[in-house]
Structures are given as C-alpha cells and as structure tokens.
Coordinates of C-alpha atoms and ligand atoms in Angstrom, one line a residue:
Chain A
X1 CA 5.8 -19.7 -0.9
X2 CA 3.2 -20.7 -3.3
X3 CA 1.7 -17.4 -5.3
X4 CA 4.7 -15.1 -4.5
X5 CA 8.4 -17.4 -5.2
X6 CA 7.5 -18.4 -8.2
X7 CA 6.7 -14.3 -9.4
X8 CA 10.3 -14.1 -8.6
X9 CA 11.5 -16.5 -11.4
X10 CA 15.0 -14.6 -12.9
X11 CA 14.7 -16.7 -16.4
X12 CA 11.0 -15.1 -17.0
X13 CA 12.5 -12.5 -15.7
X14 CA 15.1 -11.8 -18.5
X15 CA 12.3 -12.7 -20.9
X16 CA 10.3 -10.0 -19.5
X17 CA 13.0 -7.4 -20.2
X18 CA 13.9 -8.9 -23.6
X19 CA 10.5 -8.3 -24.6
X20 CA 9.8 -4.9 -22.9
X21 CA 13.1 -4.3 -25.1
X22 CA 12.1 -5.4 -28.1
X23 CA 8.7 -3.5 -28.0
X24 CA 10.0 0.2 -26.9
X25 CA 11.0 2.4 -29.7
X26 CA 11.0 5.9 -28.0
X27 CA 11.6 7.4 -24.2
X28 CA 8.4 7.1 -21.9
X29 CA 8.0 7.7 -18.3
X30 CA 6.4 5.2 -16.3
X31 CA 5.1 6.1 -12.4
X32 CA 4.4 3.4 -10.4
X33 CA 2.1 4.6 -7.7
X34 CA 2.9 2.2 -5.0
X35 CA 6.0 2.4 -2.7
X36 CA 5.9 -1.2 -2.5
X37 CA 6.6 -1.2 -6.1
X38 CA 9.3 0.9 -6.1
X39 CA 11.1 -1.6 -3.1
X40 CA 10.3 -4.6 -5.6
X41 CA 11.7 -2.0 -8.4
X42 CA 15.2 -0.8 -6.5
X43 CA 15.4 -4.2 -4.6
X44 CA 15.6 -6.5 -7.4
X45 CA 18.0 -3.9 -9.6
X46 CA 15.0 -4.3 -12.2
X47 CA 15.2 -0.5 -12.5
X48 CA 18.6 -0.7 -13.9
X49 CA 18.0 -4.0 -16.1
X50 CA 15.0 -1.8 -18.1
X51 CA 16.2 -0.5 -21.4
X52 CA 16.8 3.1 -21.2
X53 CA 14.0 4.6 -22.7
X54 CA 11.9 3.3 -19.9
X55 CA 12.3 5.7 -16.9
X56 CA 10.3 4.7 -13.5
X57 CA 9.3 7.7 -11.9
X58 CA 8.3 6.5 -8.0
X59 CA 4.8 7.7 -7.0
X60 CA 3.2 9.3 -4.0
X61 CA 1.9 5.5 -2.5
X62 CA 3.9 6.1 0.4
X63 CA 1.1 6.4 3.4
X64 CA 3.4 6.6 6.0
X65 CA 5.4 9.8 3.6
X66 CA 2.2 11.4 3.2
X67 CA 0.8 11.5 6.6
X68 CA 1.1 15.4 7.6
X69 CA 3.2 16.2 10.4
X70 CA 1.2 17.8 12.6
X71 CA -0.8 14.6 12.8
X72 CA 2.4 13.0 13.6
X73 CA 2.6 15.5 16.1
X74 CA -0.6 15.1 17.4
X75 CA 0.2 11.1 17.9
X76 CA 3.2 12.0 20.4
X77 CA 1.6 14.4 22.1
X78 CA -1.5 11.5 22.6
X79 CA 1.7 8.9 23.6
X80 CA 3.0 11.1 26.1
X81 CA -0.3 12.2 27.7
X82 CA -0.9 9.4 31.2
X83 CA -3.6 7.5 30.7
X84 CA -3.1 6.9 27.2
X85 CA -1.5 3.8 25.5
X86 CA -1.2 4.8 21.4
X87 CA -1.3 2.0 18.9
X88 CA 0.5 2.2 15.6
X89 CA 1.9 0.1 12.6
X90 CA 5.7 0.1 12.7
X91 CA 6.4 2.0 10.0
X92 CA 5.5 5.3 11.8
X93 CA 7.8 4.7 14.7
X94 CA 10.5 6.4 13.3
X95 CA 9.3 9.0 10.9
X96 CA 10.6 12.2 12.1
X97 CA 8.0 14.6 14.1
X98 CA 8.5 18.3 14.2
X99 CA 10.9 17.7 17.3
X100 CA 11.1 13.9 18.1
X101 CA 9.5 10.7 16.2
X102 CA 7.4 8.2 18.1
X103 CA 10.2 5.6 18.9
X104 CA 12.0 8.8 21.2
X105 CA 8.5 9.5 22.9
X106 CA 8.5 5.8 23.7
X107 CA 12.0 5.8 25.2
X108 CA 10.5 9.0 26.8
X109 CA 7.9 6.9 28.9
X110 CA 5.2 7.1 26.3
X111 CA 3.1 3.8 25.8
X112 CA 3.5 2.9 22.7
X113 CA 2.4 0.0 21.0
X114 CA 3.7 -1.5 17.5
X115 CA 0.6 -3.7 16.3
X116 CA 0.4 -5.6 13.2
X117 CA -3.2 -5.5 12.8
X118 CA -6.3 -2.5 14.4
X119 CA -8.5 -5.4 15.4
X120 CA -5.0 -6.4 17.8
X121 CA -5.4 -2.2 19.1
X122 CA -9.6 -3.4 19.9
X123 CA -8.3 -6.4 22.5
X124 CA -5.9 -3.9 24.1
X125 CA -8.7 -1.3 25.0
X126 CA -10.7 -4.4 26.0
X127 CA -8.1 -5.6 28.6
X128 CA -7.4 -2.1 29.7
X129 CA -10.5 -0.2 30.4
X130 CA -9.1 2.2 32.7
X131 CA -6.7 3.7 29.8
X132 CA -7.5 5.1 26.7
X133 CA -6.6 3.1 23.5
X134 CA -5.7 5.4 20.0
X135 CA -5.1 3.4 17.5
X136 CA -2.8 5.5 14.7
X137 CA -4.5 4.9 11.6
X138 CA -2.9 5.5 8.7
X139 CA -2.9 3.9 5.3
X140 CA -4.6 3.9 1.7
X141 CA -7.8 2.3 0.6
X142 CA -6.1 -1.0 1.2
X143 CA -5.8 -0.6 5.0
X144 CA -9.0 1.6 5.6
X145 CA -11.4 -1.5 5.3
X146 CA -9.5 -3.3 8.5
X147 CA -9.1 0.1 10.2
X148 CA -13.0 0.5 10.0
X149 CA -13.1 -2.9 11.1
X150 CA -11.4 -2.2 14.2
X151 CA -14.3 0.7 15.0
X152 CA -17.3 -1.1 14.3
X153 CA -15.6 -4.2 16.5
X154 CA -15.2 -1.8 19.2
X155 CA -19.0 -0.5 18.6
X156 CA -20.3 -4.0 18.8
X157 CA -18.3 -4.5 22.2
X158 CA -19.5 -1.2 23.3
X159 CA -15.9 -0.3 24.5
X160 CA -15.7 3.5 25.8
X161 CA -12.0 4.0 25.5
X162 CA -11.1 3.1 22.1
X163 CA -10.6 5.7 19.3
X164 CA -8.8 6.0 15.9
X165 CA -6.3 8.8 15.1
X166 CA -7.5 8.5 11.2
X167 CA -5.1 9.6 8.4
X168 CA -6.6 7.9 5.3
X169 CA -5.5 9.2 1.9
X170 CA -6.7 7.7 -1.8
X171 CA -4.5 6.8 -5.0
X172 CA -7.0 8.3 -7.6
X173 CA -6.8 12.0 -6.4
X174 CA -3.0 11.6 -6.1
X175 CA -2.7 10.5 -9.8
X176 CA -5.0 13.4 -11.2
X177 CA -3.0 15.3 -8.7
X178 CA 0.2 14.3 -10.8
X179 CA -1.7 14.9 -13.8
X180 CA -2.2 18.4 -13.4
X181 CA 1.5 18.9 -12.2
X182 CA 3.3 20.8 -15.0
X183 CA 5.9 19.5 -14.2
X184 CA 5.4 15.9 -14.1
X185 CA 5.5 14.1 -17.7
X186 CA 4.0 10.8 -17.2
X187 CA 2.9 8.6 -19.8
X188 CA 1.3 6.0 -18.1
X189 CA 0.7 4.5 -14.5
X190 CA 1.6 1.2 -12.9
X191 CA -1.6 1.3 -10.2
X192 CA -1.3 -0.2 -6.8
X193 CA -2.4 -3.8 -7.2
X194 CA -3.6 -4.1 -3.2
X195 CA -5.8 -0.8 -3.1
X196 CA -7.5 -2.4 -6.4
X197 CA -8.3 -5.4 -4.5
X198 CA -10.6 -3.2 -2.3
X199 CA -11.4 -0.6 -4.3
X200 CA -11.5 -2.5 -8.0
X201 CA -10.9 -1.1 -11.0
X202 CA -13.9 1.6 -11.8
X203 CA -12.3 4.3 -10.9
X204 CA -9.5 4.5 -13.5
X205 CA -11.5 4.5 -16.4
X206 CA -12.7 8.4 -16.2
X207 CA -8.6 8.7 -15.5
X208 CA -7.8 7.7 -18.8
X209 CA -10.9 8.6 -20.0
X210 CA -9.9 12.5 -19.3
X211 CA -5.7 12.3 -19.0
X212 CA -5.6 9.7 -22.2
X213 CA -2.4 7.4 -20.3
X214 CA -2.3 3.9 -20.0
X215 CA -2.9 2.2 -16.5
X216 CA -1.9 -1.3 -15.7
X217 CA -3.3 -2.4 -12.1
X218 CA -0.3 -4.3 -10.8
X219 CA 0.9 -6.5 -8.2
X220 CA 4.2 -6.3 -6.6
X221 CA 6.3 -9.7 -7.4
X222 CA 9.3 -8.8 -10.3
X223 CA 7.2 -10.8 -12.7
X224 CA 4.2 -8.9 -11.8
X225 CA 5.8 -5.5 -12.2
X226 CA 7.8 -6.5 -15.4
X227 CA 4.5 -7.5 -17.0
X228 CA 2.9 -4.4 -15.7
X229 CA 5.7 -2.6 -17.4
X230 CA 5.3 -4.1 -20.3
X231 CA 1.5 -3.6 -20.8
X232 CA 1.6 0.0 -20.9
X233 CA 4.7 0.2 -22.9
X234 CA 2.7 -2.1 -25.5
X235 CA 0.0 0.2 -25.3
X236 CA 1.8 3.2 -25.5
X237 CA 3.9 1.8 -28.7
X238 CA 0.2 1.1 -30.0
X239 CA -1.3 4.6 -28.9
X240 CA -3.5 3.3 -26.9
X241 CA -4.9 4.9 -23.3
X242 CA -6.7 1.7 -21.8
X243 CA -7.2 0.4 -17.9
X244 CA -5.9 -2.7 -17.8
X245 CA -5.5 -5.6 -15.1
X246 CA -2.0 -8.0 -14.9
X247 CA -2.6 -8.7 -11.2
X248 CA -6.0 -11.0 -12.3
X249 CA -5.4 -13.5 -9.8
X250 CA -6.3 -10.6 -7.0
X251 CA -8.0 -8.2 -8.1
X252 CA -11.8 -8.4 -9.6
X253 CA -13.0 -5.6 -11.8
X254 CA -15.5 -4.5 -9.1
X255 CA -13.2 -5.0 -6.2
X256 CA -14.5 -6.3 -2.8
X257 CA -17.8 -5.6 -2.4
X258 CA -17.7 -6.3 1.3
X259 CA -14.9 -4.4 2.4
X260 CA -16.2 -1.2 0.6
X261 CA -19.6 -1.5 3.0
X262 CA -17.3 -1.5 6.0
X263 CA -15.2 1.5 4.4
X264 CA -18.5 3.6 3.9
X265 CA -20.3 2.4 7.2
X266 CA -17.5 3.9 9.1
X267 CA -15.7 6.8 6.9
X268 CA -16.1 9.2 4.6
X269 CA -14.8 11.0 1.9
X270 CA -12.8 14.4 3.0
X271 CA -10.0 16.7 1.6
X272 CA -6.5 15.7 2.8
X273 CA -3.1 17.3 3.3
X274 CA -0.8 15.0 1.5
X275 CA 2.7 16.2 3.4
X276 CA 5.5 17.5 1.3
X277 CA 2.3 18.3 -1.0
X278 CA -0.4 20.2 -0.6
X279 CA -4.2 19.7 0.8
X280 CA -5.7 17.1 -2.4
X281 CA -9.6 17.4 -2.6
X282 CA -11.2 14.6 -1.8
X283 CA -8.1 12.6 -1.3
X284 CA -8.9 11.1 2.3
X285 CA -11.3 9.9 4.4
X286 CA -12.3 10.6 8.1
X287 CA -14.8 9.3 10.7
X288 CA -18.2 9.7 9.9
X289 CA -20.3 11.7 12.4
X290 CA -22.3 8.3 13.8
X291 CA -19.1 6.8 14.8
X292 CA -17.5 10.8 16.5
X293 CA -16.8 8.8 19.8
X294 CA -14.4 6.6 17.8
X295 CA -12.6 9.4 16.3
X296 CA -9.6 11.0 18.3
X297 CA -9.3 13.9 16.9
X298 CA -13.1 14.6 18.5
X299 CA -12.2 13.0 21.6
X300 CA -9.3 14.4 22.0
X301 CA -8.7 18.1 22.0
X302 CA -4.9 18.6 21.4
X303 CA -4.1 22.3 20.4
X304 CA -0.2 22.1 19.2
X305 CA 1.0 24.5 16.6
X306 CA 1.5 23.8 13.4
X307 CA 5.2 23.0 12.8
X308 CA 7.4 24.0 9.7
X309 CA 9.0 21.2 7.8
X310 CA 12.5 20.5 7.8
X311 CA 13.3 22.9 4.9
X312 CA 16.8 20.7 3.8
X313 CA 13.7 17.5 3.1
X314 CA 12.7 17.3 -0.6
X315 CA 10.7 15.2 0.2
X316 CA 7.6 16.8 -1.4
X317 CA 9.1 16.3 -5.1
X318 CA 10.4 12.6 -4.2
X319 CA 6.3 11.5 -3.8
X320 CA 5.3 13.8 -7.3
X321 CA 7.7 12.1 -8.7
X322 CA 9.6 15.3 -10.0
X323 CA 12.7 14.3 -8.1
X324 CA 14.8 11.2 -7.5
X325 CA 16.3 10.4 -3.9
X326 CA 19.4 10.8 -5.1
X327 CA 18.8 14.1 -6.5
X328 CA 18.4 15.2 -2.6
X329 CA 21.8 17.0 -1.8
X330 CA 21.4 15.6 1.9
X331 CA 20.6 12.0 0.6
X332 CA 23.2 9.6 2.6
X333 CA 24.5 12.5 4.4
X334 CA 22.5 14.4 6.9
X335 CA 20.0 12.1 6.1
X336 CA 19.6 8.5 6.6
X337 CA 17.5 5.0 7.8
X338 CA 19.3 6.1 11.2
X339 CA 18.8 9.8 11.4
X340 CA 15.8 10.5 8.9
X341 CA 15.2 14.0 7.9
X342 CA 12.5 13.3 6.1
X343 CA 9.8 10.1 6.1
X344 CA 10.1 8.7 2.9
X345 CA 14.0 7.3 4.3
X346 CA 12.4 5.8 7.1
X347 CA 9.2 4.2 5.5
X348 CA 9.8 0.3 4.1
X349 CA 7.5 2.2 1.2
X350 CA 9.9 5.3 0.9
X351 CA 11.6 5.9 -2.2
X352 CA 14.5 7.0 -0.2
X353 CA 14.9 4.5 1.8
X354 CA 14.2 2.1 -1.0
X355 CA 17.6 4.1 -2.7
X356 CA 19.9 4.2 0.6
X357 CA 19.1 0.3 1.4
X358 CA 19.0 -1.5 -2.5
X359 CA 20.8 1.0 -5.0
X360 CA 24.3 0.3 -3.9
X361 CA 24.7 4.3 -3.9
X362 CA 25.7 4.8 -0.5
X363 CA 27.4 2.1 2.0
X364 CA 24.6 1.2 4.7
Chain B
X1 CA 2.0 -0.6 4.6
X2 CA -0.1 -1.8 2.0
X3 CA 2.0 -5.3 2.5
X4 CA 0.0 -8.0 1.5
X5 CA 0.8 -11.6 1.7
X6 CA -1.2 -15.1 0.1
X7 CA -1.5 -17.9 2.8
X8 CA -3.5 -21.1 2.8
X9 CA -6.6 -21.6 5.1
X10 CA -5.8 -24.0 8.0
X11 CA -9.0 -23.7 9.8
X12 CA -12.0 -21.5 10.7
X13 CA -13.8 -20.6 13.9
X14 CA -16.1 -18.7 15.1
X15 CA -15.6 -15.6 17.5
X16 CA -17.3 -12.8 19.1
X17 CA -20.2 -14.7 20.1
X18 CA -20.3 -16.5 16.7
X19 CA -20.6 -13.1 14.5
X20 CA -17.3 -13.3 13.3
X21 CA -15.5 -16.0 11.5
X22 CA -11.5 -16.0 12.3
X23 CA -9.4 -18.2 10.3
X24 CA -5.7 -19.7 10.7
X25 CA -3.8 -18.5 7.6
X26 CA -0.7 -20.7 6.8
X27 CA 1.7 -18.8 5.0
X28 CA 4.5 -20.5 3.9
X29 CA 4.9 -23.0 7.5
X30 CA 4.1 -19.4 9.4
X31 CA 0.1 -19.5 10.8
X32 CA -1.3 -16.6 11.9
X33 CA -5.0 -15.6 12.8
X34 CA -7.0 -13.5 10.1
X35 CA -10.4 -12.1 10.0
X36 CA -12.4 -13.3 7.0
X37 CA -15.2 -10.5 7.5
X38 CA -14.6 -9.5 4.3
X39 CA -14.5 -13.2 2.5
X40 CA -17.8 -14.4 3.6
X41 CA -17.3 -17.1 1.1
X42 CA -13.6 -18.4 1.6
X43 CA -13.6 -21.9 3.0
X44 CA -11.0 -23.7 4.4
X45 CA -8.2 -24.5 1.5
X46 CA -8.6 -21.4 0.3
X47 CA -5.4 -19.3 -0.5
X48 CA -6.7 -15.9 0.1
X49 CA -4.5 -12.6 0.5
X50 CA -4.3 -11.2 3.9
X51 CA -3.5 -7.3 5.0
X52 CA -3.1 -6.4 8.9
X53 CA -5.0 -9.6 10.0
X54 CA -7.7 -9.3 7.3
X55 CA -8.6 -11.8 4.6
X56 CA -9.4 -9.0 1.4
X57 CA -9.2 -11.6 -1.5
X58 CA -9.0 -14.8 -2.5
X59 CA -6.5 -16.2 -4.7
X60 CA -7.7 -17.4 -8.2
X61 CA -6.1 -20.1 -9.3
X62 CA -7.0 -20.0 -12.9
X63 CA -6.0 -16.5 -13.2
X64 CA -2.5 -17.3 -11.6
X65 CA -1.1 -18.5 -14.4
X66 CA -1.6 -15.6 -16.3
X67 CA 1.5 -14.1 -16.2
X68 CA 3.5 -17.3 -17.4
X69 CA 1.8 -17.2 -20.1
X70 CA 1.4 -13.6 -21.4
X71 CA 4.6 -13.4 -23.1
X72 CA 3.5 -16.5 -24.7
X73 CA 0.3 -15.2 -26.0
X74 CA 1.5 -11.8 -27.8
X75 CA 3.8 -14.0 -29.6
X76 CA 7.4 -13.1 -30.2
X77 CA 9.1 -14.8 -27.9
X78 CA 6.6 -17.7 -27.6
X79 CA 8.8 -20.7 -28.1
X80 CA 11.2 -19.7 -25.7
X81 CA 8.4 -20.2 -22.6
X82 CA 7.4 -23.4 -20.9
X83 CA 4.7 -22.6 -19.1
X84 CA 4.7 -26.0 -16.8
X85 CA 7.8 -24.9 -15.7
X86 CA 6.5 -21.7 -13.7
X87 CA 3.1 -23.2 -12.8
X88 CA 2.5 -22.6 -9.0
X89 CA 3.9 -25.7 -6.4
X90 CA 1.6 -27.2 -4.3
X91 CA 3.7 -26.2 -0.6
X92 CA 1.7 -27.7 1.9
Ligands
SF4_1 S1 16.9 11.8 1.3 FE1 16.1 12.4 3.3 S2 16.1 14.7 3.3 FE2 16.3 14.0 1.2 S3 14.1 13.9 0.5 FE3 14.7 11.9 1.2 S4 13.9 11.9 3.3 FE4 14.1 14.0 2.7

C-alpha cells in the first residue's frame, strides 16, 4: 500500500542499521513511547538486528494497559445493567477486570458492541432510543479528537441516551513521569508519531528543554523507526538534546489545528490514574461540565469497590519501562494472549503481548 | 489503538444535513467511510491518514521521501542509496 510497503523496504533497512552501527560508540537507552512501536520493534526482529549498545526500553503508550481497572470495572458493570448496550474498541474486550473482562460479560448476556470508530457508537443510540448507548472511550491524544467528535455529533442530533465512559490519558506527563523515575535511565525518546499529528510538536521542547534528552517524533513503519533510532543516537553521539521530526510527511510542527478545537470544545485537562502506575497530574482529560449529560460517569451512578490488582502482574514496571516482559516470572506461564493476567498481554499495543506473539520466546 | 492507516480519497459527500463532509477512503483496494471534520481542506485525491473513521492528516508527498534520502544526506553511506528505487508507487 502506497505510504506504508515501501517503509518496510529490508535493503534500507540493513542500511539503516549499518549506519546506526557505525555512528554508536557507547551504551544508550532508547524508550519508544508508543506500543505500536514496540509491535513494529518485536515484530520485525529490529530489536535484535540493533547493535548492542542500543537498548529499546518499551514505553507507557499502551492506552488500553493504562486504563485503571476500576474503570474497567465500571464498563461491565454498565454491560451487564438492562437497558444498556456498551460500545468499545476491541482491544478492551479482553483485558482482564477485577473478576471477569468484557468478552465474559458479553457471553454473560451483556450487549456489547466492538466498534471501529465513536461516530459508529452515535448511529447506534440513534437507532435505539429506548436503550442507553456508552461508548468506552479510551485512548491517547490521537483518539480523543474523534471521541469528542462522537459527543458533539450526538449534541447536534440532540440524542438523550448517548454517553462516553472517558479514559483519556497524555504522552507528555507520562515521559516527565519517566523522567523523574530513579530508576529509569533513558537517554532519549522515540515520540509517538500519531498523537504528534494531533497534538504537534510544541510540547517537547520545554521536555528537553528541562530533562536535556533527545526526542525524535516518529512514525511506525521499520524505516520510520530505524531513522528515528538513528536521529537521537546521532544526537546523542553529538551531545546534543534537540526535538526533532522523522515522521515529516504526517506530522506539522503545530499539529492539527482543527482537531485540537474539538479536543478542547469537549474535554479537559484532569489528573489520571495510569494503572500499574500511579495517579499522573494532568495526564488525562475528562468531560467538560457543558457537555455532563454526555459523560457516563455523571449519568451513571455505579458505586463498585475499588478492586486490588492481580499482585503476580508486573505490569506497572513493563509500561515505566523498568522491566522487560520476559523479566515477568509468570510471562508464558500463568499468563498469556489466552488467559491474560495482566493488560499489556492482551493489548495489540502491549509490550507483553508484543513478546509472547513476535520474540520466538515462547511457542504460541 | 492509536492505529493509523494512509488511504486515497475516492469521493466526498455531504451528511448530516450538509454540516459534515464524509469521504470514501481507499486503502489499498479496501474503501471505507471517513469523517474529514478535521481536514476541511482535503479534496478528493488526497492520501490523508485516517484513525477510527477520522481523516487527522494529510499525506505530504514532498516530505515522503524524506526518509530515502536521509541516509543519503549525512553522508557516509551515500553511494550505496538510490533514492528512485524507494520512491512511493502510484497504487491505484
Ligand atoms: S506477562 Fe502477564 S503477568 Fe507478566 S506483566 Fe505481562 S501481563 Fe502482567
């Protein structure tokens, strides 16, 4: 497919890694923010083709990982109450609740719905107004603009039973999150190419500005991330703590202008439990008061208690980055795609699923 | 989740009483219907990168090429890279 097949090219490839080879002369750790990366990372064995003073440490851009449990919780509860029918991107289905995930509410009766897109969630409660439609909205800035899209459709149609269960988190407060961790050692960032294309680029120069590491906004091809790789290590070599941006044909400096209206219109900023981590300030968004009929968790009164995580789940140190999957003594044992203990092995953004599926560690 | 995928512009209508302009997104001999809301100025043509059944950038052509020729433009290994052999196909 033009603008993704030829990113995969194996020759450019190989040059990529010559070159990344040629320019280290030291050990530096690398985190790239994005679970997508880290599938295009594991997948494509370019993890084990880097030289080895380049270690990839995978980053907290897992919103499916990161979305607490008790909001997980809250989602089934929703699915199993009668009149409602919950929405959801697929990835949640089977991340693990505190006693069942959302796939064994749905075999439990609950009406649950796997969408690709919020505005589909919108035409549901249009053709259903005698049930009430949640739409399970989860995601980083790249997803929030469409997920506010999907409120101020339903605003303009006036609908009365559509509502979003909102679970928004941000990449900037995660890295300075990783920053402060003493013990995380990164020397520079790879960030997530998509959430640029919303957000732009602005926000990474205080970043470097205060934490003095290279970041390289990056896309997600093998090409793209080799690249990416190799500007930071080049600017690392060179002592240098710059933002720069290898995913040009995406992403403008500024972002897009038009999806950060419909961000603001409908949400804003908030402090956000980050699960497996801890509550990040100003990490999330939620609902803005003008929209509160839109917003579930108004709407909605659930009162469920607050759940303890699976203690034997690292999965906390996978997202920081402090651990690898592998390092997880359940890893391919207790835990796996088929009987998650934790989110990040069901997620197609998890780092341990990324490791059970593409690191030829464990026999799917 | 944050799965984003370029496709080429088929067509555009209008929808929701004519407030909203929908487009049919050709990706790769798979269409599928994307809101452009956010790309008020993508025309038909356009390869633009859709997310959940939103348009949230357009593909720049010029800028595409970029990354077959970076390794050519810091030098070392310069020679070895054609850059007419990685240019993006035409796949329509
Ligand atoms: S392998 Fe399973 S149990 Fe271990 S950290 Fe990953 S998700 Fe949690």
């Amino acid at each position: 497919m033009k603008y993704m097949s030829e990113y995969r090219d194996p020759e450019l490839a190989k040059q990529y890694l010559k070159e990344i080879k040629n320019t280290v002369t030291q050990d530096w750790k690398i985190m790239e923010v994005c679970g997508g990366q880290t599938h295009t990372l594991v997948k494509n064995g370019i993890i084990d083709m880097l030289p080895k003073e380049v270690e990839m440490i995978h980053g907290p851009g897992c919103p499916v990982c990161v979305t607490p449990l008790h909001l997980i919780d809250k989602a089934i509860y929703l699915a199993l109450e009668e009149k409602v029918i919950l929405c959801s991107f697929g990835d949640m289905l089977r991340v693990p609740g505190a006693e069942k995930s959302l796939l064994e509410a749905k075999a439990e009766g609950g009406d649950i719905r796997i969408l690709y897109s919020p505005l589909e969630a919108v035409k549901i409660a249009e053709s259903n107004p005698d049930k009430e439609v949640v739409f399970f909205a989860v995601g980083f800035e790249t997803t929030a603009p469409a997920n506010a899209l999907s409120v101020i459709h339903a605003h303009r149609k006036n609908l009365k039973n559509y509502s979003i269960l909102a679970s928004h988190v941000l990449v900037p407060p995660a890295i300075e999150n990783v920053m402060e961790d003493p013990d995380s050692h990164i020397d520079g960032f790879l960030a997530a190419g998509h959430v640029c294309t919303i957000m732009g680029n602005l926000e990474y120069y205080p970043l470097v500005e205060k934490y003095k590491v290279p970041i390289v906004v990056t896309g997600f091809e093998p090409l793209d991330i080799l690249q990416g790789i190799l500007m930071v290590v080049r600017q690392l070599e060179a002592k240098k703590a710059e933002v720069e941006n290898q995913y040009v044909r995406i992403v403008r400096e500024e972002g897009n202008l038009e999806a950060q209206k419909m961000i603001y219109d409908v949400f804003e900023i908030t402090d956000r439990l980050w699960r497996g981590m801890e509550v990040i300030p100003m990490s999330g968004y939620k609902v803005k008061d003008k929209y509160a009929d839109f917003d579930a968790t108004i709407k909605f009164k659930v009162h469920i208690p607050e759940a303890e995580e699976n203690q034997d789940c690292i999965a906390g140190e996978i997202m920081k980055g402090i651990k690898k999957p592998v390092q997880c003594p359940e890893f391919g044992k207790k835990c796996k795609p088929t009987n998650p203990l934790g989110a990040p092995m069901v997620s197609s953004e998890g780092a341990c699923a990324a490791y059970f599926h593409y690191s030829g560690l464990v026999e799917a | 989740m944050c799965l984003a995928i370029p496709g080429k512009i088929n067509s555009i209508e209008l929808q929701y009483d004519g407030k909203v302009r929908m487009a049919k997104v050709n990706f790769g001999g798979i269409v599928k219907e994307a809101s452009l809301e956010m790309l008020p100025e993508a025309e038909i043509g356009d390869y633009v990168l859709v997310h959940v059944g939103v348009a949230i950038s357009k593909v720049d052509e010029e800028e595409a090429h970029k990354t077959f020729k970076y390794l050519k433009e810091i030098g070392d290994l310069g020679d070895l890279v054609d850059v007419d052999d990685y240019l993006p196909q035409n796949d329509d």
